[in-house]
Coordinates of C-alpha atoms and ligand atoms in Angstrom, one line a residue:
Chain V
X1 CA 0.0 0.0 0.0
X2 CA 1.3 3.5 -0.8
X3 CA 2.0 5.9 2.0
X4 CA 0.7 9.5 1.9
X5 CA 1.2 12.4 4.2
X6 CA -2.1 14.4 4.3
X7 CA -2.7 15.2 7.9
X8 CA -0.2 15.2 10.8
X9 CA -2.4 12.6 12.6
X10 CA -1.8 10.1 9.6
X11 CA 1.6 9.4 11.2
X12 CA 2.2 7.5 14.5
X13 CA 4.6 8.7 17.2
X14 CA 7.1 6.1 15.9
X15 CA 6.9 7.6 12.4
X16 CA 7.4 11.1 13.9
X17 CA 10.6 9.8 15.5
X18 CA 11.7 8.1 12.3
X19 CA 11.3 11.4 10.4
X20 CA 13.4 13.2 13.1
X21 CA 16.1 10.6 12.8
X22 CA 16.1 10.9 9.0
X23 CA 16.1 14.7 9.2
X24 CA 19.2 14.6 11.4
X25 CA 20.8 12.3 8.9
X26 CA 20.1 14.6 6.0
X27 CA 21.3 17.6 8.0
X28 CA 24.6 15.9 8.4
X29 CA 24.7 14.9 4.8
X30 CA 22.1 16.8 2.7
X31 CA 23.1 15.5 -0.8
X32 CA 22.1 11.9 -1.2
X33 CA 21.1 10.6 -4.6
X34 CA 18.1 8.6 -3.3
X35 CA 15.7 10.0 -5.9
X36 CA 18.0 9.4 -8.9
X37 CA 16.0 8.4 -11.9
X38 CA 12.7 9.5 -10.2
X39 CA 10.3 12.2 -11.2
X40 CA 8.5 14.3 -8.6
X41 CA 5.5 16.4 -9.6
X42 CA 5.3 19.7 -7.7
X43 CA 1.7 21.0 -8.1
X44 CA 1.0 24.4 -6.6
X45 CA -2.6 25.2 -7.3
X46 CA -2.0 28.2 -5.1
X47 CA 1.3 30.0 -5.0
X48 CA 3.6 29.6 -2.0
X49 CA 7.2 30.5 -2.9
X50 CA 8.6 29.6 0.5
X51 CA 7.2 26.1 0.7
X52 CA 7.8 25.3 -2.9
X53 CA 11.4 26.3 -2.8
X54 CA 12.0 24.3 0.3
X55 CA 10.4 21.2 -1.3
X56 CA 12.1 21.7 -4.7
X57 CA 15.5 22.2 -3.0
X58 CA 14.9 19.0 -1.0
X59 CA 14.1 17.1 -4.2
X60 CA 17.1 18.4 -6.0
X61 CA 19.4 17.5 -3.1
X62 CA 18.0 14.0 -3.3
X63 CA 18.9 13.9 -7.0
X64 CA 15.3 13.8 -8.3
X65 CA 13.8 15.6 -11.3
X66 CA 10.8 18.0 -11.0
X67 CA 7.8 18.6 -13.2
X68 CA 4.8 20.7 -12.4
X69 CA 3.7 24.3 -12.0
X70 CA 4.3 27.1 -9.5
X71 CA 1.2 29.1 -10.0
X72 CA -2.3 28.2 -10.9
X73 CA -2.5 30.5 -13.9
X74 CA -0.2 28.3 -15.8
X75 CA -2.0 25.1 -14.8
X76 CA -4.8 23.1 -16.4
X77 CA -6.9 23.7 -13.3
X78 CA -7.7 27.2 -14.6
X79 CA -8.8 25.8 -17.9
X80 CA -11.6 24.0 -16.2
X81 CA -9.9 20.6 -15.7
X82 CA -11.0 19.0 -12.5
X83 CA -8.6 18.1 -9.7
X84 CA -9.5 14.5 -10.3
X85 CA -8.4 14.5 -13.9
X86 CA -5.2 16.5 -13.2
X87 CA -4.2 14.0 -10.5
X88 CA -5.1 11.0 -12.6
X89 CA -2.9 12.3 -15.4
X90 CA 0.1 13.4 -13.3
X91 CA 0.1 10.2 -11.2
X92 CA 0.7 8.3 -14.5
X93 CA 3.8 10.4 -15.1
X94 CA 5.4 11.0 -11.7
X95 CA 6.7 8.8 -8.8
X96 CA 5.5 11.2 -6.1
X97 CA 3.2 14.3 -6.0
X98 CA 3.8 17.3 -3.7
X99 CA 0.7 19.5 -3.9
X100 CA -0.7 22.7 -2.4
X101 CA -4.3 23.6 -3.0
X102 CA -6.5 26.4 -1.8
X103 CA -9.5 24.1 -1.1
X104 CA -9.7 22.1 2.1
X105 CA -9.6 18.4 1.7
X106 CA -8.1 18.6 -1.8
X107 CA -5.0 16.6 -0.7
X108 CA -7.1 13.8 0.9
X109 CA -9.1 13.5 -2.2
X110 CA -6.0 13.5 -4.5
X111 CA -4.6 10.7 -2.4
X112 CA -7.7 8.6 -3.2
X113 CA -7.4 9.3 -6.9
X114 CA -3.6 9.0 -7.2
X115 CA -1.7 5.7 -7.6
X116 CA 1.5 7.4 -6.3
X117 CA 2.2 8.9 -2.9
X118 CA 0.8 12.4 -2.2
X119 CA 2.5 14.8 0.2
X120 CA 0.2 17.7 1.3
X121 CA 2.0 21.0 1.2
X122 CA -1.0 22.8 2.5
X123 CA -4.8 22.5 1.7
X124 CA -6.4 25.8 2.5
X125 CA -6.8 26.4 6.2
X126 CA -6.9 22.7 6.9
X127 CA -3.5 20.9 7.1
X128 CA 0.2 21.6 6.5
X129 CA 1.8 18.6 8.0
X130 CA 5.4 19.2 6.7
X131 CA 5.4 22.5 8.6
X132 CA 4.5 20.6 11.8
X133 CA 7.2 18.1 11.3
X134 CA 9.8 20.8 10.8
X135 CA 8.5 22.6 13.9
X136 CA 9.0 19.3 15.8
X137 CA 12.5 18.9 14.4
X138 CA 13.3 22.4 15.5
X139 CA 12.1 21.7 19.0
X140 CA 14.0 18.5 19.2
X141 CA 17.2 20.1 17.9
X142 CA 17.0 23.0 20.4
X143 CA 15.8 21.2 23.4
X144 CA 17.4 17.8 22.9
X145 CA 14.0 16.1 23.4
X146 CA 10.3 16.2 22.6
X147 CA 9.3 15.2 26.1
X148 CA 8.6 17.6 29.0
X149 CA 8.3 20.7 26.8
X150 CA 6.5 23.8 28.1
X151 CA 5.2 25.2 24.8
X152 CA 3.8 28.7 24.6
X153 CA 1.6 29.5 21.6
X154 CA 0.9 33.1 21.0
X155 CA -1.4 35.1 18.7
X156 CA -4.1 33.7 16.5
X157 CA -4.8 30.3 18.1
X158 CA -8.3 30.0 16.6
X159 CA -7.6 29.9 12.9
X160 CA -3.9 29.1 12.9
X161 CA -3.6 25.6 11.5
X162 CA 0.1 25.3 12.4
X163 CA -0.6 25.6 16.1
X164 CA -3.5 23.1 15.9
X165 CA -1.3 20.4 14.2
X166 CA 1.6 21.1 16.5
X167 CA -0.7 20.7 19.5
X168 CA -1.9 17.3 18.2
X169 CA 1.6 16.0 17.4
X170 CA 3.2 17.2 20.7
X171 CA 0.5 15.7 22.7
X172 CA 1.8 12.3 21.7
X173 CA 5.0 12.9 23.8
X174 CA 5.6 12.7 27.5
X175 CA 4.3 15.3 29.8
X176 CA 4.0 18.4 27.7
X177 CA 2.5 21.6 29.1
X178 CA 0.7 24.1 26.9
X179 CA 0.2 27.8 27.5
X180 CA -2.1 29.6 25.1
X181 CA -1.8 33.4 24.9
X182 CA -4.5 34.9 22.7
X183 CA -7.2 37.6 22.6
X184 CA -10.6 36.3 23.6
X185 CA -11.8 36.3 20.0
X186 CA -8.8 34.1 18.8
X187 CA -8.6 31.5 21.6
X188 CA -7.7 27.9 21.0
X189 CA -10.9 26.1 19.9
X190 CA -12.8 23.9 22.3
X191 CA -12.1 20.7 20.3
X192 CA -8.3 21.0 20.8
X193 CA -8.6 21.8 24.5
X194 CA -10.8 18.7 24.7
X195 CA -8.1 16.7 22.9
X196 CA -5.7 17.7 25.7
X197 CA -8.2 17.1 28.5
X198 CA -8.9 13.6 27.2
X199 CA -5.1 12.8 27.5
X200 CA -4.8 14.4 30.9
X201 CA -2.4 17.1 29.5
X202 CA -2.1 20.4 31.4
X203 CA -2.8 23.7 29.6
X204 CA -3.3 27.3 30.7
X205 CA -4.9 30.2 28.9
X206 CA -3.9 33.8 29.1
X207 CA -5.0 36.9 27.5
X208 CA -2.0 39.0 28.6
X209 CA 1.4 38.5 27.0
X210 CA 3.5 39.1 30.1
X211 CA 6.5 37.7 32.0
X212 CA 4.6 34.4 32.2
X213 CA 6.8 33.4 29.3
X214 CA 9.7 33.0 31.8
X215 CA 8.6 29.4 32.1
X216 CA 8.7 28.6 28.4
X217 CA 10.9 26.2 26.6
X218 CA 9.4 27.2 23.3
X219 CA 7.6 30.3 22.3
X220 CA 5.6 29.7 19.1
X221 CA 4.5 33.0 17.6
X222 CA 1.8 33.4 15.0
X223 CA 0.4 36.3 13.0
X224 CA -2.8 38.0 14.1
X225 CA -4.4 38.7 10.8
X226 CA -6.7 41.6 10.3
X227 CA -9.1 39.7 8.0
X228 CA -9.9 37.3 10.8
X229 CA -11.8 39.9 12.7
X230 CA -15.4 40.8 12.0
X231 CA -15.0 43.9 14.1
X232 CA -12.1 46.2 13.0
X233 CA -12.1 47.9 16.4
X234 CA -11.4 44.5 18.0
X235 CA -8.4 44.1 15.7
X236 CA -7.1 47.6 16.6
X237 CA -7.4 46.7 20.3
X238 CA -5.3 43.5 20.1
X239 CA -2.9 44.0 17.1
X240 CA -0.1 45.4 19.2
X241 CA -0.6 43.4 22.3
X242 CA 0.9 40.2 20.9
X243 CA 4.3 41.5 19.8
X244 CA 7.4 40.0 21.1
X245 CA 10.5 42.2 21.6
X246 CA 14.0 41.5 22.9
X247 CA 13.4 43.1 26.3
X248 CA 10.7 40.5 27.0
X249 CA 13.2 37.7 26.6
X250 CA 15.5 39.0 29.3
X251 CA 14.1 36.9 32.2
X252 CA 13.3 33.8 30.1
X253 CA 15.1 30.4 30.4
X254 CA 18.4 30.1 28.7
X255 CA 17.2 27.2 26.6
X256 CA 14.0 29.0 25.3
X257 CA 13.7 29.4 21.6
X258 CA 11.3 31.5 19.6
X259 CA 9.7 29.8 16.6
X260 CA 7.4 31.3 13.9
X261 CA 6.1 29.6 10.7
X262 CA 7.0 32.8 8.7
X263 CA 6.4 35.2 7.0
X264 CA 6.1 37.5 10.0
X265 CA 4.5 40.9 9.8
X266 CA 5.2 42.8 13.1
X267 CA 4.5 40.2 15.7
X268 CA 8.3 39.7 16.3
X269 CA 10.2 42.9 16.7
X270 CA 13.3 43.0 14.5
X271 CA 15.5 43.5 17.6
X272 CA 14.7 39.9 18.5
X273 CA 16.6 38.7 15.4
X274 CA 20.0 39.2 17.0
X275 CA 19.1 37.3 20.1
X276 CA 20.4 33.8 20.5
X277 CA 16.9 32.8 21.5
X278 CA 15.5 33.7 18.0
X279 CA 15.3 30.5 16.0
X280 CA 12.8 31.2 13.2
X281 CA 15.3 31.5 10.4
X282 CA 17.1 28.2 11.4
X283 CA 13.6 26.7 11.7
X284 CA 13.0 27.5 8.0
X285 CA 16.3 25.8 7.0
X286 CA 15.3 22.8 9.1
X287 CA 12.3 22.6 6.8
X288 CA 14.5 21.4 3.9
X289 CA 16.1 18.6 5.9
X290 CA 12.7 17.6 7.2
X291 CA 11.2 17.5 3.7
X292 CA 14.1 15.3 2.5
X293 CA 13.2 13.0 5.4
X294 CA 9.5 13.0 4.7
X295 CA 10.1 12.2 1.0
X296 CA 12.4 9.3 1.9
X297 CA 9.9 8.0 4.4
X298 CA 6.8 8.0 2.2
X299 CA 8.8 6.5 -0.7
X300 CA 10.7 4.0 1.4
X301 CA 14.1 5.2 0.1
X302 CA 16.0 4.6 3.3
Chain E
X1 CA -60.0 5.5 27.5
X2 CA -59.4 8.9 25.7
X3 CA -55.9 7.8 24.7
X4 CA -57.2 4.6 23.1
X5 CA -59.7 6.6 21.1
X6 CA -57.0 8.9 19.8
X7 CA -54.9 5.9 18.8
X8 CA -57.8 4.4 16.9
X9 CA -58.5 7.6 15.1
X10 CA -54.9 7.8 14.0
X11 CA -54.9 4.3 12.7
X12 CA -57.9 5.0 10.6
X13 CA -56.2 7.9 8.9
X14 CA -53.8 5.6 7.0
X15 CA -55.0 2.3 5.7
X16 CA -53.5 -1.0 6.7
X17 CA -51.1 -3.0 4.6
X18 CA -50.8 -6.8 4.3
X19 CA -47.0 -7.1 4.0
X20 CA -44.4 -4.4 4.1
X21 CA -43.0 -1.7 6.4
X22 CA -44.6 1.1 8.3
X23 CA -42.3 3.9 9.2
X24 CA -43.8 6.0 12.0
X25 CA -42.8 9.0 14.0
X26 CA -41.2 10.9 11.1
X27 CA -41.2 14.7 11.7
X28 CA -43.7 16.1 9.3
X29 CA -41.3 18.6 7.9
X30 CA -38.9 15.7 7.0
X31 CA -41.4 13.5 5.2
X32 CA -40.3 14.3 1.6
X33 CA -36.6 14.1 2.5
X34 CA -37.2 10.7 3.9
X35 CA -39.0 9.7 0.8
X36 CA -36.1 10.9 -1.3
X37 CA -33.4 9.3 0.8
X38 CA -35.1 5.9 0.7
X39 CA -35.7 6.3 -3.0
X40 CA -39.4 5.7 -2.5
X41 CA -40.2 8.1 -5.3
X42 CA -38.4 5.7 -7.7
X43 CA -40.0 2.4 -6.8
X44 CA -43.2 0.8 -8.1
X45 CA -44.5 -0.5 -4.7
X46 CA -47.8 0.7 -3.3
X47 CA -47.1 3.5 -0.9
X48 CA -49.5 5.4 1.3
X49 CA -48.5 8.2 3.6
X50 CA -50.1 10.5 6.1
X51 CA -48.6 13.8 7.3
X52 CA -49.4 16.6 9.8
X53 CA -50.7 14.0 12.2
X54 CA -50.8 14.9 15.8
X55 CA -48.0 13.6 17.9
X56 CA -47.1 14.8 21.4
X57 CA -43.4 14.3 21.0
X58 CA -42.8 15.6 17.5
X59 CA -45.4 18.3 17.1
X60 CA -46.6 17.1 13.7
X61 CA -45.6 13.7 12.5
X62 CA -45.8 11.8 9.3
X63 CA -46.2 8.1 8.6
X64 CA -45.2 6.0 5.6
X65 CA -46.5 2.6 4.7
X66 CA -44.7 0.7 1.9
X67 CA -46.2 -2.5 0.7
X68 CA -43.9 -5.5 0.0
X69 CA -40.8 -3.6 1.0
X70 CA -38.4 -4.7 3.8
X71 CA -35.4 -2.4 4.4
X72 CA -31.9 -3.4 5.2
X73 CA -30.5 -1.8 8.4
X74 CA -27.9 0.2 6.4
X75 CA -30.6 1.5 4.2
X76 CA -33.0 2.6 6.8
X77 CA -30.4 4.0 9.1
X78 CA -29.8 6.7 6.4
X79 CA -32.9 8.5 7.7
X80 CA -31.6 8.6 11.2
X81 CA -30.2 12.1 10.7
X82 CA -33.5 13.7 9.9
X83 CA -35.9 11.3 11.6
X84 CA -33.9 10.1 14.7
X85 CA -37.1 8.9 16.5
X86 CA -38.5 7.0 13.6
X87 CA -40.0 3.6 14.5
X88 CA -40.4 0.7 12.0
X89 CA -43.1 -1.9 12.1
X90 CA -42.5 -4.9 9.8
X91 CA -45.8 -6.2 8.8
X92 CA -46.5 -9.7 7.7
X93 CA -50.0 -10.8 6.9
X94 CA -51.6 -7.7 8.6
X95 CA -49.7 -8.4 11.8
X96 CA -46.7 -6.6 13.3
X97 CA -44.0 -9.2 12.9
X98 CA -41.1 -7.1 14.1
X99 CA -40.3 -3.6 15.5
X100 CA -37.2 -1.7 14.8
X101 CA -35.8 1.7 15.7
X102 CA -33.3 3.7 13.5
X103 CA -29.8 4.1 14.6
X104 CA -27.3 6.8 13.5
X105 CA -24.5 4.9 11.7
X106 CA -20.8 5.4 12.5
X107 CA -20.1 6.6 9.0
X108 CA -22.3 8.7 6.7
X109 CA -21.6 8.4 3.0
X110 CA -23.3 10.7 0.6
X111 CA -26.7 12.1 1.8
X112 CA -25.2 15.1 3.7
X113 CA -23.5 18.2 2.3
X114 CA -20.3 19.4 4.1
X115 CA -21.2 22.8 5.6
X116 CA -17.7 24.2 4.8
X117 CA -17.9 26.3 1.6
X118 CA -14.1 25.8 1.1
X119 CA -14.4 22.0 1.2
X120 CA -13.3 20.2 -1.9
X121 CA -16.5 18.2 -1.9
X122 CA -18.5 21.5 -2.6
X123 CA -16.4 22.2 -5.7
X124 CA -16.0 18.9 -7.4
X125 CA -18.1 15.8 -7.9
X126 CA -17.1 13.8 -4.9
X127 CA -19.2 11.6 -2.7
X128 CA -19.2 13.1 0.8
X129 CA -18.1 11.0 3.7
X130 CA -18.4 11.8 7.4
X131 CA -17.5 10.1 10.7
X132 CA -20.2 10.5 13.3
X133 CA -18.3 11.9 16.3
X134 CA -21.4 12.6 18.3
X135 CA -25.0 11.4 18.1
X136 CA -26.9 13.8 20.3
X137 CA -26.6 16.5 19.1
X138 CA -25.3 15.0 15.9
X139 CA -21.8 16.1 14.9
X140 CA -20.2 14.9 11.6
X141 CA -16.5 15.2 10.8
X142 CA -15.8 15.5 7.1
X143 CA -13.3 12.9 5.9
X144 CA -11.9 15.5 3.4
X145 CA -11.7 19.0 5.0
X146 CA -11.8 17.6 8.6
X147 CA -14.3 20.3 9.6
X148 CA -17.2 19.4 11.9
X149 CA -20.8 19.9 10.6
X150 CA -23.1 20.4 13.6
X151 CA -26.7 19.2 13.8
X152 CA -28.1 22.6 13.1
X153 CA -25.9 22.9 10.0
X154 CA -26.9 19.6 8.4
X155 CA -28.2 20.0 4.9
X156 CA -29.1 17.1 2.7
X157 CA -27.7 16.7 -0.8
Ligands
ZN401 ZN1 -15.7 19.0 4.2

């Protein structure tokens, strides 16, 4: 049976750990010709330069060839072809499909239609599992473990798919503690808090972004996006409350690291960049190693 | 005494069948959806129905009698979402041979539309599929977009 990666929960804890192990291996030795003679389709029905370059670099470093499109205007999708037909055709040509699509559930559907593995590089506001795995690899690298992590999530916890997936994945490990810092209108949805409660995992909710972060091992920042608010006044009230600056990091633990899925707008002040606790640029580089690992895992290359 | 009279009156409103299935306690507003889901509008069997009948529990209820038709559980459970209190009497030779209640299945395939306008199933010809994560109130998790359609958001396809 072929293996796909559509949602983070498709993988077991053992598979998370296997990917971490492979990512470390690729970090030590990024150029391995494991995809030699293989063709990977990179289908971006919605542009995302950052994710696409990360994937395509990973494929190149594995020695694979790439076909596909970077933007929907050049794709058959805009000429009225269904996703079904595009995937049927491409899965005849390629050995693996990496796809990003603006509609939710598109990757799951593609996986049903395709005869070759599908890696979901984002399906609307639903899932972006490779981001979660690179976040986990970043946590593992900076903390030496995925157990006993006190993880602070800050900003838009309601619509932010990255924090939801990271919460689900990290709840598989020993004794995590979650701290949610968000305005009332953007709090962590009930379903995810319920997920933690079922597993007896501790979490705390805060509206104020204060020195409570002195307990953090990881501070995961997200963007508070204007378009999420039905009331513009509400946005004005909260937009500058959830900004991290260098001074706020003074009394934090020495091992704390600041993560962000990027791109940032203003939620991390630029003075944080020079702090040894800033990790978001390294996190992006970890993405390439993690994607080499994910490709190897779904295609059984190693 | 009064109760018995009421029962008798109700029975008189819809004529008896020799063999087949009586589906009772359908909310009156869901009658035509039930007919459509069970495909009763496409079969040749003799069917009688009554609607806007008085019922304490449901307000107005409907009843369907289908001659010479015996439903499989999978088939009849499809109506559970819109007629959760429906009761079936299986009739053989004018007698009630068996009684059944409908049960919400673990998985719902087709029938229901995903409430999420950005779900792929609302943009391409795909059979919807949901996992029933709660039965009262009903909550359905879409296999594709993973969003949860709540009972008050359920729309039939
Ligand atoms: Zn859906």
